[in-house]
mmCIF file with all atom_site columns, C-alpha atoms in Angstrom:
data_model
loop_
_atom_site.group_PDB
_atom_site.id
_atom_site.type_symbol
_atom_site.label_atom_id
_atom_site.label_alt_id
_atom_site.label_comp_id
_atom_site.label_asym_id
_atom_site.label_entity_id
_atom_site.label_seq_id
_atom_site.pdbx_PDB_ins_code
_atom_site.Cartn_x
_atom_site.Cartn_y
_atom_site.Cartn_z
_atom_site.occupancy
_atom_site.B_iso_or_equiv
_atom_site.pdbx_formal_charge
_atom_site.auth_seq_id
_atom_site.auth_comp_id
_atom_site.auth_asym_id
_atom_site.auth_atom_id
_atom_site.pdbx_PDB_model_num
ATOM 1   C CA . MET F 1 1   ? 35.986 -15.449 34.622 1.00 92.00 ? 1   MET F CA 1
ATOM 2   C CA . TYR F 1 2   ? 39.306 -16.939 36.040 1.00 95.00 ? 2   TYR F CA 1
ATOM 3   C CA . LYS F 1 3   ? 39.174 -13.718 37.264 1.00 96.00 ? 3   LYS F CA 1
ATOM 4   C CA . VAL F 1 4   ? 35.854 -13.746 38.339 1.00 96.00 ? 4   VAL F CA 1
ATOM 5   C CA . TYR F 1 5   ? 35.958 -16.645 39.752 1.00 96.00 ? 5   TYR F CA 1
ATOM 6   C CA . GLN F 1 6   ? 39.544 -15.251 41.962 1.00 96.00 ? 6   GLN F CA 1
ATOM 7   C CA . VAL F 1 7   ? 36.353 -12.473 42.982 1.00 96.00 ? 7   VAL F CA 1
ATOM 8   C CA . VAL F 1 8   ? 33.637 -14.427 44.019 1.00 95.00 ? 8   VAL F CA 1
ATOM 9   C CA . ARG F 1 9   ? 35.967 -17.255 46.123 1.00 94.00 ? 9   ARG F CA 1
ATOM 10  C CA . LYS F 1 10  ? 37.488 -14.025 48.255 1.00 95.00 ? 10  LYS F CA 1
ATOM 11  C CA . HIS F 1 11  ? 34.296 -12.981 48.442 1.00 95.00 ? 11  HIS F CA 1
ATOM 12  C CA . GLN F 1 12  ? 32.903 -16.660 49.308 1.00 93.00 ? 12  GLN F CA 1
ATOM 13  C CA . LEU F 1 13  ? 30.300 -16.466 47.013 1.00 95.00 ? 13  LEU F CA 1
ATOM 14  C CA . PRO F 1 14  ? 28.029 -19.247 44.872 1.00 96.00 ? 14  PRO F CA 1
ATOM 15  C CA . VAL F 1 15  ? 27.940 -19.895 41.078 1.00 95.00 ? 15  VAL F CA 1
ATOM 16  C CA . LEU F 1 16  ? 25.041 -21.149 39.308 1.00 92.00 ? 16  LEU F CA 1
ATOM 17  C CA . ILE F 1 17  ? 26.197 -22.449 36.250 1.00 91.00 ? 17  ILE F CA 1
ATOM 18  C CA . HIS F 1 18  ? 24.310 -23.220 32.879 1.00 87.00 ? 18  HIS F CA 1
ATOM 19  C CA . ALA F 1 19  ? 25.763 -25.876 31.492 1.00 83.00 ? 19  ALA F CA 1
ATOM 20  C CA . SER F 1 20  ? 24.234 -29.273 29.226 1.00 83.00 ? 20  SER F CA 1
ATOM 21  C CA . LEU F 1 21  ? 26.291 -31.692 30.678 1.00 81.00 ? 21  LEU F CA 1
ATOM 22  C CA . SER F 1 22  ? 25.013 -34.453 28.489 1.00 79.00 ? 22  SER F CA 1
ATOM 23  C CA . LYS F 1 23  ? 25.256 -32.741 24.900 1.00 82.00 ? 23  LYS F CA 1
ATOM 24  C CA . HIS F 1 24  ? 28.541 -30.444 25.505 1.00 85.00 ? 24  HIS F CA 1
ATOM 25  C CA . PRO F 1 25  ? 30.897 -32.592 26.800 1.00 86.00 ? 25  PRO F CA 1
ATOM 26  C CA . LYS F 1 26  ? 32.780 -29.863 26.175 1.00 92.00 ? 26  LYS F CA 1
ATOM 27  C CA . GLN F 1 27  ? 31.127 -28.427 28.763 1.00 91.00 ? 27  GLN F CA 1
ATOM 28  C CA . ARG F 1 28  ? 31.512 -30.789 30.837 1.00 91.00 ? 28  ARG F CA 1
ATOM 29  C CA . GLN F 1 29  ? 34.690 -30.703 30.116 1.00 93.00 ? 29  GLN F CA 1
ATOM 30  C CA . GLU F 1 30  ? 35.181 -26.986 31.251 1.00 94.00 ? 30  GLU F CA 1
ATOM 31  C CA . LEU F 1 31  ? 33.630 -27.005 34.182 1.00 95.00 ? 31  LEU F CA 1
ATOM 32  C CA . GLU F 1 32  ? 35.171 -29.884 35.171 1.00 95.00 ? 32  GLU F CA 1
ATOM 33  C CA . ARG F 1 33  ? 38.154 -27.948 34.585 1.00 96.00 ? 33  ARG F CA 1
ATOM 34  C CA . ILE F 1 34  ? 37.175 -24.979 37.209 1.00 97.00 ? 34  ILE F CA 1
ATOM 35  C CA . LEU F 1 35  ? 35.807 -27.292 39.486 1.00 97.00 ? 35  LEU F CA 1
ATOM 36  C CA . ARG F 1 36  ? 39.323 -28.410 40.366 1.00 97.00 ? 36  ARG F CA 1
ATOM 37  C CA . ASP F 1 37  ? 40.902 -25.530 39.439 1.00 97.00 ? 37  ASP F CA 1
ATOM 38  C CA . PHE F 1 38  ? 39.261 -23.816 42.179 1.00 97.00 ? 38  PHE F CA 1
ATOM 39  C CA . PRO F 1 39  ? 38.235 -26.372 44.387 1.00 97.00 ? 39  PRO F CA 1
ATOM 40  C CA . ASP F 1 40  ? 37.054 -24.206 48.163 1.00 95.00 ? 40  ASP F CA 1
ATOM 41  C CA . LEU F 1 41  ? 35.023 -22.566 45.308 1.00 97.00 ? 41  LEU F CA 1
ATOM 42  C CA . THR F 1 42  ? 31.418 -23.639 45.467 1.00 96.00 ? 42  THR F CA 1
ATOM 43  C CA . ILE F 1 43  ? 30.074 -23.912 42.443 1.00 96.00 ? 43  ILE F CA 1
ATOM 44  C CA . VAL F 1 44  ? 25.982 -24.417 41.917 1.00 94.00 ? 44  VAL F CA 1
ATOM 45  C CA . ALA F 1 45  ? 24.548 -26.494 38.156 1.00 91.00 ? 45  ALA F CA 1
ATOM 46  C CA . ALA F 1 46  ? 21.222 -25.551 37.546 1.00 88.00 ? 46  ALA F CA 1
ATOM 47  C CA . HIS F 1 47  ? 18.702 -28.388 36.800 1.00 86.00 ? 47  HIS F CA 1
ATOM 48  C CA . TYR F 1 48  ? 20.829 -31.680 37.926 1.00 82.00 ? 48  TYR F CA 1
ATOM 49  C CA . ALA F 1 49  ? 23.317 -30.392 36.054 1.00 78.00 ? 49  ALA F CA 1
ATOM 50  C CA . LYS F 1 50  ? 21.089 -30.303 33.132 1.00 79.00 ? 50  LYS F CA 1
ATOM 51  C CA . THR F 1 51  ? 21.526 -34.052 32.416 1.00 78.00 ? 51  THR F CA 1
ATOM 52  C CA . ALA F 1 52  ? 18.440 -35.840 33.567 1.00 75.00 ? 52  ALA F CA 1
ATOM 53  C CA . PRO F 1 53  ? 17.665 -37.743 32.997 1.00 81.00 ? 53  PRO F CA 1
ATOM 54  C CA . LYS F 1 54  ? 20.888 -39.395 33.078 1.00 85.00 ? 54  LYS F CA 1
ATOM 55  C CA . LEU F 1 55  ? 21.544 -38.064 36.319 1.00 91.00 ? 55  LEU F CA 1
ATOM 56  C CA . GLU F 1 56  ? 23.877 -40.944 36.757 1.00 92.00 ? 56  GLU F CA 1
ATOM 57  C CA . LYS F 1 57  ? 26.128 -38.303 34.279 1.00 89.00 ? 57  LYS F CA 1
ATOM 58  C CA . ALA F 1 58  ? 25.512 -35.989 38.163 1.00 90.00 ? 58  ALA F CA 1
ATOM 59  C CA . GLN F 1 59  ? 26.291 -38.373 40.064 1.00 95.00 ? 59  GLN F CA 1
ATOM 60  C CA . GLU F 1 60  ? 29.924 -38.940 39.214 1.00 94.00 ? 60  GLU F CA 1
ATOM 61  C CA . LEU F 1 61  ? 30.308 -35.303 38.583 1.00 94.00 ? 61  LEU F CA 1
ATOM 62  C CA . LEU F 1 62  ? 29.151 -34.929 42.809 1.00 96.00 ? 62  LEU F CA 1
ATOM 63  C CA . ASP F 1 63  ? 30.919 -38.190 43.982 1.00 97.00 ? 63  ASP F CA 1
ATOM 64  C CA . ARG F 1 64  ? 34.474 -36.176 41.970 1.00 97.00 ? 64  ARG F CA 1
ATOM 65  C CA . TYR F 1 65  ? 34.336 -33.324 43.344 1.00 98.00 ? 65  TYR F CA 1
ATOM 66  C CA . PRO F 1 66  ? 32.802 -31.767 47.260 1.00 97.00 ? 66  PRO F CA 1
ATOM 67  C CA . ASN F 1 67  ? 32.868 -28.283 46.031 1.00 97.00 ? 67  ASN F CA 1
ATOM 68  C CA . LEU F 1 68  ? 29.956 -28.575 43.013 1.00 97.00 ? 68  LEU F CA 1
ATOM 69  C CA . PHE F 1 69  ? 26.057 -28.268 44.667 1.00 96.00 ? 69  PHE F CA 1
ATOM 70  C CA . THR F 1 70  ? 22.897 -28.862 42.194 1.00 93.00 ? 70  THR F CA 1
ATOM 71  C CA . ASP F 1 71  ? 19.372 -27.791 41.809 1.00 91.00 ? 71  ASP F CA 1
ATOM 72  C CA . ILE F 1 72  ? 16.317 -29.384 40.797 1.00 87.00 ? 72  ILE F CA 1
ATOM 73  C CA . SER F 1 73  ? 14.631 -26.795 39.152 1.00 80.00 ? 73  SER F CA 1
ATOM 74  C CA . MET F 1 74  ? 13.504 -27.684 35.488 1.00 72.00 ? 74  MET F CA 1
ATOM 75  C CA . GLY F 1 75  ? 13.192 -24.588 34.336 1.00 61.00 ? 75  GLY F CA 1
ATOM 76  C CA . GLY F 1 76  ? 10.933 -24.734 31.043 1.00 59.00 ? 76  GLY F CA 1
ATOM 77  C CA . GLY F 1 77  ? 10.776 -27.902 30.832 1.00 71.00 ? 77  GLY F CA 1
ATOM 78  C CA . LEU F 1 78  ? 8.066  -29.268 33.052 1.00 74.00 ? 78  LEU F CA 1
ATOM 79  C CA . SER F 1 79  ? 6.079  -31.295 31.171 1.00 78.00 ? 79  SER F CA 1
ATOM 80  C CA . ARG F 1 80  ? 9.372  -33.130 30.154 1.00 80.00 ? 80  ARG F CA 1
ATOM 81  C CA . TYR F 1 81  ? 10.748 -33.575 33.098 1.00 81.00 ? 81  TYR F CA 1
ATOM 82  C CA . GLN F 1 82  ? 6.603  -34.175 34.708 1.00 85.00 ? 82  GLN F CA 1
ATOM 83  C CA . LYS F 1 83  ? 7.206  -37.030 32.289 1.00 85.00 ? 83  LYS F CA 1
ATOM 84  C CA . GLU F 1 84  ? 10.525 -38.853 33.362 1.00 88.00 ? 84  GLU F CA 1
ATOM 85  C CA . ILE F 1 85  ? 10.076 -39.322 36.865 1.00 90.00 ? 85  ILE F CA 1
ATOM 86  C CA . CYS F 1 86  ? 6.295  -40.319 36.049 1.00 88.00 ? 86  CYS F CA 1
ATOM 87  C CA . LEU F 1 87  ? 8.676  -43.233 34.131 1.00 90.00 ? 87  LEU F CA 1
ATOM 88  C CA . GLU F 1 88  ? 11.626 -43.340 36.434 1.00 92.00 ? 88  GLU F CA 1
ATOM 89  C CA . PRO F 1 89  ? 10.292 -42.444 40.061 1.00 94.00 ? 89  PRO F CA 1
ATOM 90  C CA . LYS F 1 90  ? 12.950 -44.115 42.266 1.00 95.00 ? 90  LYS F CA 1
ATOM 91  C CA . LYS F 1 91  ? 16.018 -42.576 40.546 1.00 94.00 ? 91  LYS F CA 1
ATOM 92  C CA . PHE F 1 92  ? 14.873 -39.450 40.448 1.00 94.00 ? 92  PHE F CA 1
ATOM 93  C CA . ARG F 1 93  ? 13.899 -40.051 45.386 1.00 96.00 ? 93  ARG F CA 1
ATOM 94  C CA . ASP F 1 94  ? 16.998 -41.933 45.563 1.00 97.00 ? 94  ASP F CA 1
ATOM 95  C CA . PHE F 1 95  ? 19.024 -39.152 43.653 1.00 96.00 ? 95  PHE F CA 1
ATOM 96  C CA . ILE F 1 96  ? 17.991 -36.667 45.786 1.00 96.00 ? 96  ILE F CA 1
ATOM 97  C CA . ILE F 1 97  ? 18.242 -38.651 49.334 1.00 98.00 ? 97  ILE F CA 1
ATOM 98  C CA . ARG F 1 98  ? 21.706 -39.229 48.488 1.00 98.00 ? 98  ARG F CA 1
ATOM 99  C CA . ASN F 1 99  ? 23.039 -36.142 48.092 1.00 98.00 ? 99  ASN F CA 1
ATOM 100 C CA . GLN F 1 100 ? 20.838 -33.991 50.117 1.00 98.00 ? 100 GLN F CA 1
ATOM 101 C CA . ASP F 1 101 ? 23.151 -31.642 50.782 1.00 98.00 ? 101 ASP F CA 1
ATOM 102 C CA . ARG F 1 102 ? 24.308 -31.083 48.024 1.00 97.00 ? 102 ARG F CA 1
ATOM 103 C CA . ILE F 1 103 ? 20.847 -30.129 46.420 1.00 96.00 ? 103 ILE F CA 1
ATOM 104 C CA . LEU F 1 104 ? 19.536 -27.052 46.195 1.00 94.00 ? 104 LEU F CA 1
ATOM 105 C CA . TRP F 1 105 ? 15.402 -25.637 45.070 1.00 89.00 ? 105 TRP F CA 1
ATOM 106 C CA . GLY F 1 106 ? 14.949 -22.852 42.688 1.00 77.00 ? 106 GLY F CA 1
ATOM 107 C CA . THR F 1 107 ? 17.945 -21.419 41.923 1.00 58.00 ? 107 THR F CA 1
ATOM 108 C CA . ASP F 1 108 ? 16.736 -20.084 38.778 1.00 63.00 ? 108 ASP F CA 1
ATOM 109 C CA . ILE F 1 109 ? 12.385 -19.362 39.587 1.00 63.00 ? 109 ILE F CA 1
ATOM 110 C CA . ILE F 1 110 ? 12.268 -15.742 39.250 1.00 63.00 ? 110 ILE F CA 1
ATOM 111 C CA . LEU F 1 111 ? 8.984  -13.628 39.686 1.00 58.00 ? 111 LEU F CA 1
ATOM 112 C CA . THR F 1 112 ? 7.463  -10.510 38.318 1.00 60.00 ? 112 THR F CA 1
ATOM 113 C CA . SER F 1 113 ? 4.597  -9.405  37.868 1.00 62.00 ? 113 SER F CA 1
ATOM 114 C CA . GLY F 1 114 ? 1.949  -9.873  34.962 1.00 65.00 ? 114 GLY F CA 1
ATOM 115 C CA . LYS F 1 115 ? 1.383  -13.027 33.653 1.00 66.00 ? 115 LYS F CA 1
ATOM 116 C CA . LYS F 1 116 ? 3.297  -14.098 34.073 1.00 71.00 ? 116 LYS F CA 1
ATOM 117 C CA . GLU F 1 117 ? 3.492  -14.534 37.602 1.00 72.00 ? 117 GLU F CA 1
ATOM 118 C CA . GLU F 1 118 ? 0.180  -16.499 37.647 1.00 74.00 ? 118 GLU F CA 1
ATOM 119 C CA . PHE F 1 119 ? 2.011  -19.027 35.955 1.00 73.00 ? 119 PHE F CA 1
ATOM 120 C CA . LEU F 1 120 ? 5.628  -19.076 37.569 1.00 74.00 ? 120 LEU F CA 1
ATOM 121 C CA . ARG F 1 121 ? 3.332  -19.410 41.347 1.00 76.00 ? 121 ARG F CA 1
ATOM 122 C CA . ARG F 1 122 ? 1.852  -22.907 39.198 1.00 78.00 ? 122 ARG F CA 1
ATOM 123 C CA . ARG F 1 123 ? 5.259  -23.368 38.554 1.00 77.00 ? 123 ARG F CA 1
ATOM 124 C CA . ILE F 1 124 ? 6.677  -23.650 41.743 1.00 81.00 ? 124 ILE F CA 1
ATOM 125 C CA . SER F 1 125 ? 3.156  -25.175 43.131 1.00 84.00 ? 125 SER F CA 1
ATOM 126 C CA . ILE F 1 126 ? 4.374  -28.202 40.836 1.00 85.00 ? 126 ILE F CA 1
ATOM 127 C CA . ASP F 1 127 ? 7.288  -28.361 42.286 1.00 87.00 ? 127 ASP F CA 1
ATOM 128 C CA . PHE F 1 128 ? 6.021  -28.588 45.528 1.00 90.00 ? 128 PHE F CA 1
ATOM 129 C CA . ASN F 1 129 ? 3.933  -31.150 44.393 1.00 90.00 ? 129 ASN F CA 1
ATOM 130 C CA . ILE F 1 130 ? 6.805  -33.412 43.587 1.00 91.00 ? 130 ILE F CA 1
ATOM 131 C CA . PHE F 1 131 ? 8.767  -33.472 45.844 1.00 94.00 ? 131 PHE F CA 1
ATOM 132 C CA . GLU F 1 132 ? 6.466  -33.845 48.344 1.00 95.00 ? 132 GLU F CA 1
ATOM 133 C CA . MET F 1 133 ? 3.539  -35.945 47.171 1.00 93.00 ? 133 MET F CA 1
ATOM 134 C CA . ASP F 1 134 ? 2.302  -39.289 46.105 1.00 94.00 ? 134 ASP F CA 1
ATOM 135 C CA . PHE F 1 135 ? 1.133  -38.938 43.673 1.00 92.00 ? 135 PHE F CA 1
ATOM 136 C CA . TYR F 1 136 ? -0.842 -35.635 42.851 1.00 88.00 ? 136 TYR F CA 1
ATOM 137 C CA . VAL F 1 137 ? -3.516 -33.663 39.321 1.00 86.00 ? 137 VAL F CA 1
ATOM 138 C CA . ASP F 1 138 ? -1.422 -30.808 37.089 1.00 81.00 ? 138 ASP F CA 1
ATOM 139 C CA . ASP F 1 139 ? -4.723 -29.400 34.863 1.00 72.00 ? 139 ASP F CA 1
ATOM 140 C CA . GLN F 1 140 ? -2.448 -27.650 33.058 1.00 68.00 ? 140 GLN F CA 1
ATOM 141 C CA . LEU F 1 141 ? -2.143 -30.781 31.269 1.00 62.00 ? 141 LEU F CA 1
ATOM 142 C CA . ALA F 1 142 ? -4.413 -32.568 28.965 1.00 54.00 ? 142 ALA F CA 1
ATOM 143 C CA . LEU F 1 143 ? -7.067 -35.119 31.399 1.00 50.00 ? 143 LEU F CA 1
ATOM 144 C CA . ASN F 1 144 ? -6.135 -33.636 34.321 1.00 64.00 ? 144 ASN F CA 1
ATOM 145 C CA . HIS F 1 145 ? -3.864 -37.094 34.292 1.00 78.00 ? 145 HIS F CA 1
ATOM 146 C CA . VAL F 1 146 ? -2.415 -38.082 37.184 1.00 86.00 ? 146 VAL F CA 1
ATOM 147 C CA . LEU F 1 147 ? 1.518  -38.558 37.746 1.00 89.00 ? 147 LEU F CA 1
ATOM 148 C CA . THR F 1 148 ? 3.800  -40.370 39.896 1.00 91.00 ? 148 THR F CA 1
ATOM 149 C CA . GLY F 1 149 ? 5.511  -36.974 42.927 1.00 93.00 ? 149 GLY F CA 1
ATOM 150 C CA . LEU F 1 150 ? 9.068  -38.422 45.190 1.00 96.00 ? 150 LEU F CA 1
ATOM 151 C CA . THR F 1 151 ? 7.084  -37.456 48.019 1.00 96.00 ? 151 THR F CA 1
ATOM 152 C CA . LEU F 1 152 ? 10.427 -36.824 50.044 1.00 97.00 ? 152 LEU F CA 1
ATOM 153 C CA . PRO F 1 153 ? 11.628 -36.661 53.698 1.00 98.00 ? 153 PRO F CA 1
ATOM 154 C CA . LYS F 1 154 ? 10.239 -33.542 55.484 1.00 97.00 ? 154 LYS F CA 1
ATOM 155 C CA . GLU F 1 155 ? 13.586 -33.421 56.914 1.00 98.00 ? 155 GLU F CA 1
ATOM 156 C CA . ILE F 1 156 ? 15.348 -33.268 53.305 1.00 98.00 ? 156 ILE F CA 1
ATOM 157 C CA . LEU F 1 157 ? 13.066 -31.049 51.733 1.00 97.00 ? 157 LEU F CA 1
ATOM 158 C CA . GLU F 1 158 ? 13.933 -28.760 54.902 1.00 98.00 ? 158 GLU F CA 1
ATOM 159 C CA . LYS F 1 159 ? 18.038 -28.964 53.787 1.00 98.00 ? 159 LYS F CA 1
ATOM 160 C CA . ILE F 1 160 ? 16.421 -28.512 49.916 1.00 96.00 ? 160 ILE F CA 1
ATOM 161 C CA . TYR F 1 161 ? 14.600 -25.134 50.896 1.00 95.00 ? 161 TYR F CA 1
ATOM 162 C CA . TYR F 1 162 ? 16.307 -24.227 53.061 1.00 96.00 ? 162 TYR F CA 1
ATOM 163 C CA . THR F 1 163 ? 19.445 -25.421 55.159 1.00 97.00 ? 163 THR F CA 1
ATOM 164 C CA . ASN F 1 164 ? 21.168 -25.859 52.703 1.00 97.00 ? 164 ASN F CA 1
ATOM 165 C CA . PRO F 1 165 ? 20.749 -22.460 49.934 1.00 94.00 ? 165 PRO F CA 1
ATOM 166 C CA . LYS F 1 166 ? 21.448 -21.577 53.182 1.00 95.00 ? 166 LYS F CA 1
ATOM 167 C CA . ARG F 1 167 ? 24.854 -22.827 54.184 1.00 95.00 ? 167 ARG F CA 1
ATOM 168 C CA . ILE F 1 168 ? 25.642 -21.857 50.696 1.00 94.00 ? 168 ILE F CA 1
ATOM 169 C CA . LEU F 1 169 ? 25.323 -18.207 50.633 1.00 92.00 ? 169 LEU F CA 1
ATOM 170 C CA . ARG F 1 170 ? 26.755 -17.856 54.304 1.00 91.00 ? 170 ARG F CA 1
ATOM 171 C CA . LEU F 1 171 ? 23.537 -16.780 56.005 1.00 92.00 ? 171 LEU F CA 1
#
């Protein structure tokens, strides 16, 4: 992959990497080697760098490598993610606020036609509810549970939704 990284770096494009850093220490070592060997290459580690709810692992990497970004989409793990946020909303909110200049939203959610389209629209609206509201209801969960949101400030949401992606994509 080093030849690919060299080409990507030459064209100043970011790289999205899915690595399960909490579950697979070897993947963390590999990611750190890439971050060290290509300090001018922007790398986005998807899904909180696959460390949620152990965000301190992602924080260590963000603190050490200025070329590392993360996204805050959770792919297919929505119900687990909602539960983790409800258990520790301050932890998630503090992490996002601290790293607001290096966080992106939804870097790998793909809209398609058919049944998937409605699922993905619902999925995206839930992300917005999580980030923007104090509390919200997910009507797809049993008993319509009231869930805790993060109530992120509008300036931070603008960075996550627009400014940060624009900057790393050089738009």
